[in-house]
Amino acid sequence: MNRELYGKLVFELSRQGRRGYRLPDNHIPDNFTPADDTVPEIPDNLLRRDALTLPECDELTVVRHYNNMSTNNFGVDTGFYPLGSCTMKYNPKINEEMATHRAFTRTHPAAPQQDVQGNLKLYHTLQTYLSEIGGMAEFTLNPFAGAHGELTGLMVIRAYHDSRNDRQRRKVIVPDSAHGTNPASAAVAGLEVVEVKSRPDGTVDVDDLRPLLDETVAAVMMTNPNTLGLFERNIPEIARLAHEAGALMYYDGANLNPMLGIARPGDMGFDVMHINLHKTFSTPHGGGGPGSGPVGVRAGLEQFLPLPRVEKIEAPDGGEAYRLVTESTEALGAVSATLGNFAVQARALAYILSLGSEGLMQVGPLATLNANYIKESLKDDYLLPIEGVCKHEFVFDGLRDKSTGVTTLNIAKRLLDHGYHAPTIYFPLLFHESLMIEPTETESKETLDSFIEVMHDIAREARETPDVVLTAPHNTPIAHPDDTAAALNPVTTFTL
């Protein structure tokens, strides 16, 4: 591929006078004014004085342009996507068939409840399954994304403390290895962020945590496994200390995938959690959505979940029925339109039902196996800062041999030449050259072996011909862009 064929922008293909359509002549005069004098004239400051500048192309050129552009898109359906902390697993096509079923797509959010009993049953069924998987009493599926779920969960925690007149609790303790959304969500919720340090083994330092816990702490916010892919073994002790101090435990469910069917946050001592459906339950991911961040709570906190809420009731004929709860004196107000992103929820339920309990219990072990296989296969060439068994993901600190000047960014760009999406780089911030890899459970051994071979080849190139890596990528539509220039001088319009 080259930019001449695939990378041109549509306005560069424009030729004056070229058209891809034929419209009837305009019979309305330029000086036409409506007969109705009540129609206000357009203010002068809103009138266009110059001709509208748009590309002039024939239809075939436009069709070829956008089809060629589409072949440059990368997704899990086109190649290996080892994006650490994002769990970019395959999205089974049965999910799409269920979500786009006419029975769902032709329902209206404002339809009478008696006419959408199937939709409400789907919602209630999924929240029940998620409650069982997470060890929680009840879930809401209303939040639109993981970070939205974090915000909702923290608002639940605030509502809980406020209901007890414990209003001085306005601090959230967050590990230094946390996802960036954790402190951001806490700040948006009007809470103060307090950082707790990690131990050399990558887990939370309980000794650093103890003096931070007092009557001003609302919650301790944690991910397990943490961002380094390591299981936080001291969760029961941390939960005990937090609860003794009157704080709640919040579980960031971004890394739930390796725990699926093996361990439940509720059993570990967490009081509130969110789940990223696009990570653990194979719904679409990336591009800003569509997403869904359901929030679960332990018994005693259900009344604070946002409205509307779906509950099962007895139908007049004695069977099952479902209704929306829209009023409560304790619940949060609406956090999304109606019941959140229903099509994503349909996909997640299809995934759960198609795997069943036995299939779900294989997800975590397979994801863990794949991650450890890659880690052990590459640690002779790449620096592994923390030894030991990881869960779903792991972090290298760049190449072992850093004398060549090849950085993590160079490695990521060189991977593009081999048809792989780059892993997450320079996160977490605990290491200078972080390279975070998460293969998920859906990749075959052949795919993993090919990736491992390429990573070894890049390490060899870094030693023998470093310029090849330093100047990568070479065969992408745009080769080796100037990152600094792109950041300092972004092109934000189509006009050359």
Coordinates of C-alpha atoms in Angstrom, one line a residue:
M1 CA 0.0 0.0 0.0
N2 CA 1.1 3.6 -0.6
R3 CA -0.3 7.0 0.0
E4 CA -0.7 7.7 -3.8
L5 CA -3.2 4.9 -4.0
Y6 CA -4.9 4.7 -0.6
G7 CA -3.9 7.8 1.5
K8 CA -5.3 10.6 -0.7
L9 CA -8.0 12.7 0.9
V10 CA -11.2 13.1 -1.1
F11 CA -10.6 16.8 -1.8
E12 CA -7.3 16.0 -3.4
L13 CA -9.2 14.0 -6.0
S14 CA -11.5 17.0 -6.8
R15 CA -11.6 18.3 -10.3
Q16 CA -13.5 21.5 -11.2
G17 CA -16.8 20.9 -12.8
R18 CA -16.9 17.2 -12.1
R19 CA -20.2 15.8 -10.7
G20 CA -21.5 12.5 -9.5
Y21 CA -25.2 13.4 -9.7
R22 CA -27.8 15.2 -11.9
L23 CA -30.5 17.3 -10.3
P24 CA -33.4 19.1 -12.0
D25 CA -32.9 22.7 -12.7
N26 CA -33.8 25.1 -9.9
H27 CA -36.9 27.0 -10.8
I28 CA -36.9 29.2 -7.6
P29 CA -35.5 32.6 -8.3
D30 CA -32.6 33.9 -6.3
N31 CA -34.7 36.8 -5.0
F32 CA -37.6 34.6 -3.9
T33 CA -39.3 35.7 -0.6
P34 CA -42.1 33.8 1.1
A35 CA -45.6 35.3 1.0
D36 CA -45.9 34.9 4.7
D37 CA -44.4 38.1 6.2
T38 CA -44.1 36.4 9.6
V39 CA -41.1 34.4 8.4
P40 CA -38.0 36.4 9.6
E41 CA -35.3 37.3 7.3
I42 CA -31.9 35.6 7.8
P43 CA -29.6 38.0 9.7
D44 CA -26.7 39.4 7.7
N45 CA -24.2 37.8 10.0
L46 CA -25.5 34.4 9.2
L47 CA -25.6 34.8 5.4
R48 CA -22.8 33.1 3.5
R49 CA -20.9 35.6 1.4
D50 CA -18.5 33.1 -0.3
A51 CA -19.2 30.1 -2.3
L52 CA -19.3 26.8 -0.4
T53 CA -16.0 24.9 -1.0
L54 CA -16.7 21.2 -1.4
P55 CA -14.9 18.5 -3.3
E56 CA -16.0 18.0 -6.9
C57 CA -15.8 14.3 -7.7
D58 CA -17.7 11.7 -9.7
E59 CA -19.4 8.9 -7.8
L60 CA -17.0 6.1 -8.8
T61 CA -14.1 8.1 -7.5
V62 CA -15.8 8.7 -4.2
V63 CA -16.9 5.0 -3.8
R64 CA -13.3 3.8 -4.5
H65 CA -11.9 6.4 -2.1
Y66 CA -14.0 5.3 0.8
N67 CA -13.7 1.6 0.1
N68 CA -9.9 2.0 -0.1
M69 CA -9.9 3.9 3.1
S70 CA -11.9 1.2 4.8
T71 CA -9.2 -1.4 4.0
N72 CA -6.9 0.7 6.2
N73 CA -9.0 0.1 9.3
F74 CA -7.6 -2.4 11.8
G75 CA -9.8 -4.4 14.1
V76 CA -9.9 -7.7 15.8
D77 CA -11.6 -9.2 12.7
T78 CA -8.6 -8.4 10.6
G79 CA -5.7 -9.2 12.8
F80 CA -4.2 -9.7 16.3
Y81 CA -5.0 -6.8 18.6
P82 CA -2.8 -7.3 21.8
L83 CA -3.9 -3.9 23.3
G84 CA -3.1 -4.2 27.0
S85 CA -5.8 -3.3 29.5
C86 CA -8.4 -3.2 26.8
T87 CA -9.3 -6.9 26.3
M88 CA -9.8 -6.7 22.6
K89 CA -11.4 -10.1 22.2
Y90 CA -13.2 -11.5 19.2
N91 CA -16.9 -10.4 18.9
P92 CA -18.9 -13.5 17.9
K93 CA -21.3 -12.8 15.0
I94 CA -24.2 -14.4 16.8
N95 CA -24.1 -11.4 19.1
E96 CA -24.8 -9.1 16.1
E97 CA -27.6 -11.3 14.8
M98 CA -29.3 -11.1 18.2
A99 CA -28.8 -7.4 18.7
T100 CA -30.1 -6.5 15.2
H101 CA -33.1 -8.8 15.4
R102 CA -36.2 -6.9 14.2
A103 CA -38.0 -7.6 17.4
F104 CA -35.4 -5.4 19.2
T105 CA -34.6 -2.8 16.5
R106 CA -38.2 -1.9 15.9
T107 CA -39.1 -1.2 19.5
H108 CA -39.3 2.5 20.6
P109 CA -37.8 3.6 24.0
A110 CA -41.0 5.4 24.8
A111 CA -43.3 2.4 24.0
P112 CA -45.8 1.3 26.7
Q113 CA -44.3 -1.2 29.1
Q114 CA -46.8 -3.9 28.2
D115 CA -45.6 -3.7 24.6
V116 CA -41.9 -4.2 25.4
Q117 CA -42.0 -7.0 27.9
G118 CA -39.3 -8.9 25.9
N119 CA -36.9 -6.0 26.1
L120 CA -37.5 -5.6 29.8
K121 CA -37.0 -9.3 30.3
L122 CA -33.7 -9.2 28.4
Y123 CA -32.5 -6.3 30.6
H124 CA -33.6 -8.1 33.8
T125 CA -32.0 -11.4 32.8
L126 CA -28.7 -9.8 32.0
Q127 CA -28.6 -7.8 35.3
T128 CA -29.4 -11.0 37.2
Y129 CA -26.5 -12.9 35.4
L130 CA -24.1 -10.1 36.1
S131 CA -25.1 -10.0 39.7
E132 CA -24.3 -13.7 39.9
I133 CA -21.0 -13.3 38.1
G134 CA -19.9 -10.3 40.2
G135 CA -21.2 -11.6 43.5
M136 CA -23.5 -8.5 43.9
A137 CA -27.1 -8.1 45.0
E138 CA -28.2 -6.0 42.0
F139 CA -27.0 -4.3 38.8
T140 CA -28.1 -1.4 36.7
L141 CA -27.2 -1.5 33.0
N142 CA -27.9 2.2 32.5
P143 CA -24.4 3.7 32.2
F144 CA -23.1 4.1 28.7
A145 CA -19.4 3.3 29.3
G146 CA -16.9 2.0 31.8
A147 CA -15.9 5.5 33.0
H148 CA -19.6 6.4 33.1
G149 CA -20.1 3.4 35.3
E150 CA -17.2 4.5 37.6
L151 CA -18.9 7.9 37.9
T152 CA -22.3 6.2 38.7
G153 CA -20.7 3.9 41.2
L154 CA -19.0 6.7 43.0
M155 CA -22.2 8.7 43.0
V156 CA -23.9 5.7 44.7
I157 CA -21.1 5.7 47.3
R158 CA -21.6 9.4 47.9
A159 CA -25.4 8.9 48.2
Y160 CA -24.8 6.1 50.8
H161 CA -22.6 8.2 53.0
D162 CA -24.9 11.2 52.7
S163 CA -27.9 9.1 53.7
R164 CA -26.0 8.4 57.0
N165 CA -25.1 12.1 57.4
D166 CA -21.5 11.1 56.9
R167 CA -20.8 14.0 54.6
Q168 CA -17.2 14.5 55.6
R169 CA -16.2 11.5 53.5
R170 CA -15.0 13.1 50.3
K171 CA -11.8 11.2 49.6
V172 CA -11.1 8.3 47.3
I173 CA -7.9 6.3 47.7
V174 CA -6.6 5.2 44.3
P175 CA -3.4 3.0 43.7
D176 CA -0.6 4.6 41.7
S177 CA -1.0 1.9 39.1
A178 CA -4.7 2.6 38.5
H179 CA -6.4 3.3 35.2
G180 CA -6.5 7.0 34.5
T181 CA -10.2 7.0 34.5
N182 CA -10.3 6.2 38.3
P183 CA -9.0 9.6 39.5
A184 CA -10.8 11.4 36.7
S185 CA -14.2 9.8 37.7
A186 CA -13.6 10.6 41.4
A187 CA -12.8 14.2 40.5
V188 CA -16.0 14.5 38.4
A189 CA -18.0 13.0 41.3
G190 CA -16.7 15.9 43.5
L191 CA -14.3 13.7 45.4
E192 CA -10.7 14.2 46.4
V193 CA -8.1 11.7 45.1
V194 CA -5.5 10.3 47.4
E195 CA -2.8 8.0 46.0
V196 CA -1.6 4.9 47.6
K197 CA 1.8 3.5 46.6
S198 CA 2.6 0.0 45.1
R199 CA 5.1 -2.4 46.5
P200 CA 8.1 -3.6 44.5
D201 CA 6.0 -6.7 43.5
G202 CA 3.4 -4.3 41.9
T203 CA 0.6 -4.8 44.4
V204 CA -0.8 -2.2 46.7
D205 CA 1.3 -1.4 49.7
V206 CA -0.9 -2.1 52.7
D207 CA 1.5 -0.4 55.1
D208 CA 1.2 2.8 53.0
L209 CA -2.6 2.4 52.9
R210 CA -3.2 2.1 56.7
P211 CA -2.4 5.8 57.7
L212 CA -4.5 7.1 54.8
L213 CA -7.7 5.5 56.1
D214 CA -9.7 7.8 58.3
E215 CA -13.2 9.3 58.7
T216 CA -12.8 11.4 55.6
V217 CA -12.4 8.4 53.2
A218 CA -15.4 7.5 51.2
A219 CA -13.9 4.6 49.2
V220 CA -10.9 2.6 48.2
M221 CA -10.9 2.1 44.4
M222 CA -9.0 -0.9 43.1
T223 CA -8.7 -3.1 40.0
N224 CA -8.0 -6.8 40.5
P225 CA -6.0 -8.1 38.7
N226 CA -4.3 -4.8 38.7
T227 CA -3.0 -2.8 35.7
L228 CA 0.2 -4.9 35.7
G229 CA -1.9 -8.0 35.3
L230 CA -1.1 -9.1 38.9
F231 CA -3.6 -10.6 41.4
E232 CA -3.9 -8.4 44.4
R233 CA -3.5 -11.0 47.1
N234 CA -4.1 -8.7 50.0
I235 CA -7.7 -7.7 49.0
P236 CA -9.3 -9.3 52.1
E237 CA -7.0 -7.4 54.4
I238 CA -7.5 -4.1 52.5
A239 CA -11.3 -4.6 52.5
R240 CA -11.2 -5.3 56.3
L241 CA -9.2 -2.1 56.9
A242 CA -11.4 0.0 54.7
H243 CA -14.6 -1.2 56.2
E244 CA -13.3 -0.7 59.8
A245 CA -12.6 2.9 58.8
G246 CA -16.2 3.2 57.5
A247 CA -15.2 3.4 53.8
L248 CA -16.6 1.3 51.0
M249 CA -14.6 -0.8 48.5
Y250 CA -15.0 0.0 44.8
Y251 CA -14.0 -2.6 42.1
D252 CA -13.0 -1.3 38.7
G253 CA -14.2 -4.2 36.5
A254 CA -12.0 -3.3 33.5
N255 CA -9.9 -6.4 34.3
L256 CA -12.7 -8.8 35.2
N257 CA -12.0 -11.1 32.2
P258 CA -9.4 -13.4 33.9
M259 CA -11.6 -13.6 36.9
L260 CA -14.7 -14.7 35.0
G261 CA -16.2 -17.7 36.6
I262 CA -13.2 -18.1 38.9
A263 CA -13.4 -15.3 41.5
R264 CA -16.1 -12.8 42.3
P265 CA -15.4 -9.2 43.5
G266 CA -18.3 -9.4 45.9
D267 CA -16.7 -12.4 47.7
M268 CA -13.5 -10.4 48.0
G269 CA -15.1 -7.7 50.0
F270 CA -16.0 -5.1 47.3
D271 CA -19.3 -3.2 47.8
V272 CA -19.7 -1.5 44.4
M273 CA -18.3 -2.4 41.0
H274 CA -18.7 -1.7 37.3
I275 CA -18.2 -4.0 34.4
N276 CA -17.0 -3.0 30.9
L277 CA -19.3 -5.1 28.7
H278 CA -17.0 -4.4 25.7
K279 CA -14.1 -6.0 27.5
T280 CA -15.3 -9.0 29.3
F281 CA -18.5 -9.8 27.3
S282 CA -17.3 -9.4 23.8
T283 CA -19.3 -6.4 22.7
P284 CA -17.9 -3.9 20.2
H285 CA -15.0 -1.8 21.4
G286 CA -13.2 1.3 20.3
G287 CA -14.0 4.4 18.4
G288 CA -15.7 6.0 21.3
G289 CA -18.4 3.3 21.6
P290 CA -20.8 1.8 21.6
G291 CA -20.1 1.0 25.2
S292 CA -21.8 -0.1 28.4
G293 CA -20.7 0.1 32.0
P294 CA -23.2 -1.7 34.3
V295 CA -22.8 -1.0 38.0
G296 CA -23.4 -3.6 40.7
V297 CA -23.9 -3.2 44.4
R298 CA -23.9 -5.4 47.5
A299 CA -27.0 -5.9 49.5
G300 CA -28.0 -2.8 51.3
L301 CA -27.1 -0.4 48.5
E302 CA -29.7 -1.3 45.9
Q303 CA -31.9 1.6 46.7
F304 CA -29.2 4.1 45.6
L305 CA -28.9 2.7 42.0
P306 CA -30.1 5.1 39.3
L307 CA -33.5 5.1 37.8
P308 CA -35.3 3.8 35.8
R309 CA -34.9 0.3 37.2
V310 CA -36.4 -3.0 35.9
E311 CA -38.0 -5.4 38.3
K312 CA -39.8 -8.6 37.9
I313 CA -43.5 -8.8 39.1
E314 CA -46.4 -11.2 38.9
A315 CA -48.6 -10.8 35.8
P316 CA -52.4 -10.7 36.2
D317 CA -52.5 -14.2 34.8
G318 CA -50.1 -15.5 37.4
G319 CA -47.1 -15.6 35.1
E320 CA -44.0 -13.3 35.0
A321 CA -44.0 -9.7 34.0
Y322 CA -41.6 -6.8 34.2
R323 CA -42.0 -3.1 35.0
L324 CA -40.0 0.0 35.2
V325 CA -39.4 1.7 38.6
T326 CA -39.2 5.4 37.9
E327 CA -39.7 7.0 41.3
S328 CA -37.7 6.7 44.5
T329 CA -36.7 9.0 47.3
E330 CA -33.2 7.5 47.6
A331 CA -32.2 6.5 44.1
L332 CA -30.0 8.5 41.8
G333 CA -31.7 10.3 39.0
A334 CA -31.3 9.1 35.5
V335 CA -27.7 8.7 34.3
S336 CA -28.6 7.9 30.7
A337 CA -31.5 7.9 28.3
T338 CA -34.0 5.2 29.3
L339 CA -32.1 2.0 30.0
G340 CA -28.7 2.7 28.6
N341 CA -27.2 1.1 25.4
F342 CA -29.7 -1.7 24.9
A343 CA -28.1 -3.1 21.7
V344 CA -24.9 -3.6 23.6
Q345 CA -26.7 -5.3 26.4
A346 CA -28.3 -7.7 23.9
R347 CA -24.9 -8.6 22.5
A348 CA -23.5 -9.3 26.0
L349 CA -26.5 -11.5 26.9
A350 CA -26.1 -13.5 23.7
Y351 CA -22.4 -14.1 24.6
I352 CA -23.2 -15.3 28.1
L353 CA -26.0 -17.6 26.9
S354 CA -23.9 -19.0 24.0
L355 CA -21.0 -19.9 26.3
G356 CA -23.0 -21.0 29.3
S357 CA -21.6 -21.5 32.7
E358 CA -19.0 -24.1 31.6
G359 CA -17.8 -21.9 28.7
L360 CA -17.6 -18.8 30.9
M361 CA -15.4 -20.6 33.4
Q362 CA -12.8 -21.4 30.7
V363 CA -12.4 -17.7 29.7
G364 CA -10.2 -16.6 32.6
P365 CA -7.8 -19.6 32.6
L366 CA -7.3 -19.4 28.8
A367 CA -6.7 -15.7 28.9
T368 CA -4.2 -16.3 31.7
L369 CA -2.5 -19.1 29.8
N370 CA -2.1 -17.1 26.7
A371 CA -0.6 -14.1 28.5
N372 CA 1.9 -16.2 30.4
Y373 CA 2.9 -18.1 27.2
I374 CA 3.8 -14.8 25.5
K375 CA 5.5 -13.4 28.5
E376 CA 7.8 -16.4 29.1
S377 CA 8.6 -16.7 25.4
L378 CA 9.8 -13.1 25.1
K379 CA 11.4 -12.2 28.4
D380 CA 14.9 -13.1 27.2
D381 CA 14.7 -10.2 24.7
Y382 CA 12.3 -7.8 26.6
L383 CA 12.8 -6.6 30.2
L384 CA 10.3 -8.1 32.6
P385 CA 10.4 -5.8 35.6
I386 CA 8.2 -8.1 37.8
E387 CA 8.7 -11.9 37.6
G388 CA 6.0 -14.4 38.4
V389 CA 2.7 -15.6 37.1
C390 CA 0.5 -12.9 35.6
K391 CA -3.2 -13.0 34.8
H392 CA -4.6 -11.7 31.6
E393 CA -1.8 -9.2 30.7
F394 CA 1.7 -8.2 31.6
V395 CA 4.1 -5.3 31.2
F396 CA 7.6 -5.3 29.7
D397 CA 9.9 -2.3 30.3
G398 CA 11.1 -2.1 26.7
L399 CA 14.0 -4.1 25.3
R400 CA 16.6 -5.7 27.7
D401 CA 19.3 -4.2 25.6
K402 CA 18.6 -0.4 25.6
S403 CA 22.1 0.5 24.1
T404 CA 20.7 0.6 20.6
G405 CA 18.4 3.5 21.2
V406 CA 15.3 1.6 20.1
T407 CA 12.4 2.6 22.3
T408 CA 9.0 1.1 23.0
L409 CA 7.5 3.6 20.5
N410 CA 9.8 2.3 17.8
I411 CA 8.9 -1.3 18.6
A412 CA 5.2 -0.5 18.4
K413 CA 5.6 1.2 15.0
R414 CA 7.7 -1.7 13.6
L415 CA 4.9 -4.1 14.6
L416 CA 2.6 -2.3 12.2
D417 CA 4.8 -3.4 9.3
H418 CA 4.1 -7.0 10.2
G419 CA 0.3 -6.5 10.3
Y420 CA -0.2 -6.4 14.1
H421 CA -1.8 -3.7 16.1
A422 CA 0.6 -2.3 18.6
P423 CA 0.2 -3.1 22.3
T424 CA -0.5 -0.4 24.8
I425 CA 2.7 1.6 25.3
Y426 CA 4.0 3.9 28.1
F427 CA 1.2 2.8 30.4
P428 CA 1.2 2.1 33.3
L429 CA 3.5 5.0 34.4
L430 CA 5.4 2.8 36.8
F431 CA 8.0 1.9 34.2
H432 CA 9.8 4.2 31.7
E433 CA 9.3 2.0 28.6
S434 CA 6.1 0.2 29.4
L435 CA 4.9 -2.2 26.8
M436 CA 1.6 -3.8 27.9
I437 CA 0.4 -6.9 26.1
E438 CA -3.0 -8.7 26.5
P439 CA -3.7 -11.5 24.1
T440 CA -7.2 -12.5 25.5
E441 CA -8.5 -16.1 25.4
T442 CA -9.7 -16.0 21.8
E443 CA -6.3 -16.1 20.0
S444 CA -4.9 -19.4 18.8
K445 CA -1.5 -20.8 19.6
E446 CA -0.5 -20.3 16.0
T447 CA -1.3 -16.6 16.2
L448 CA 0.6 -16.2 19.4
D449 CA 3.6 -18.1 18.0
S450 CA 3.7 -15.8 14.9
F451 CA 3.5 -12.7 17.2
I452 CA 6.3 -14.1 19.4
E453 CA 8.5 -14.7 16.3
V454 CA 7.9 -11.1 15.1
M455 CA 8.8 -9.7 18.5
H456 CA 12.0 -11.7 18.5
D457 CA 12.8 -10.5 15.0
I458 CA 12.3 -6.9 16.1
A459 CA 14.7 -7.4 19.0
R460 CA 17.2 -8.9 16.6
E461 CA 16.8 -5.9 14.2
A462 CA 17.3 -3.5 17.1
R463 CA 20.7 -5.2 17.8
E464 CA 21.9 -5.7 14.2
T465 CA 20.2 -3.0 12.1
P466 CA 18.6 -0.5 14.5
D467 CA 17.8 2.0 11.7
V468 CA 15.2 -0.4 10.3
V469 CA 13.3 -0.2 13.6
L470 CA 14.0 3.5 14.3
T471 CA 12.5 4.5 10.9
A472 CA 9.5 2.3 11.1
P473 CA 6.8 1.9 9.9
H474 CA 7.8 1.4 6.2
N475 CA 4.8 -0.1 4.4
T476 CA 1.8 1.5 6.0
P477 CA -0.3 4.1 4.1
I478 CA 1.6 6.9 5.9
A479 CA 5.2 5.8 6.7
H480 CA 7.0 7.1 9.8
P481 CA 5.1 10.2 10.5
D482 CA 6.7 13.0 12.5
D483 CA 4.8 12.7 15.8
T484 CA 6.1 16.0 17.2
A485 CA 5.1 18.0 14.1
A486 CA 1.7 16.3 14.0
A487 CA 1.1 17.4 17.6
L488 CA 2.4 20.9 17.2
N489 CA 0.9 21.6 13.8
P490 CA -2.3 19.5 13.4
V491 CA -4.2 19.7 10.2
T492 CA -7.8 20.3 11.3
T493 CA -9.5 21.3 8.0
F494 CA -9.6 19.7 4.6
T495 CA -8.3 22.8 2.8
L496 CA -4.7 22.4 1.6

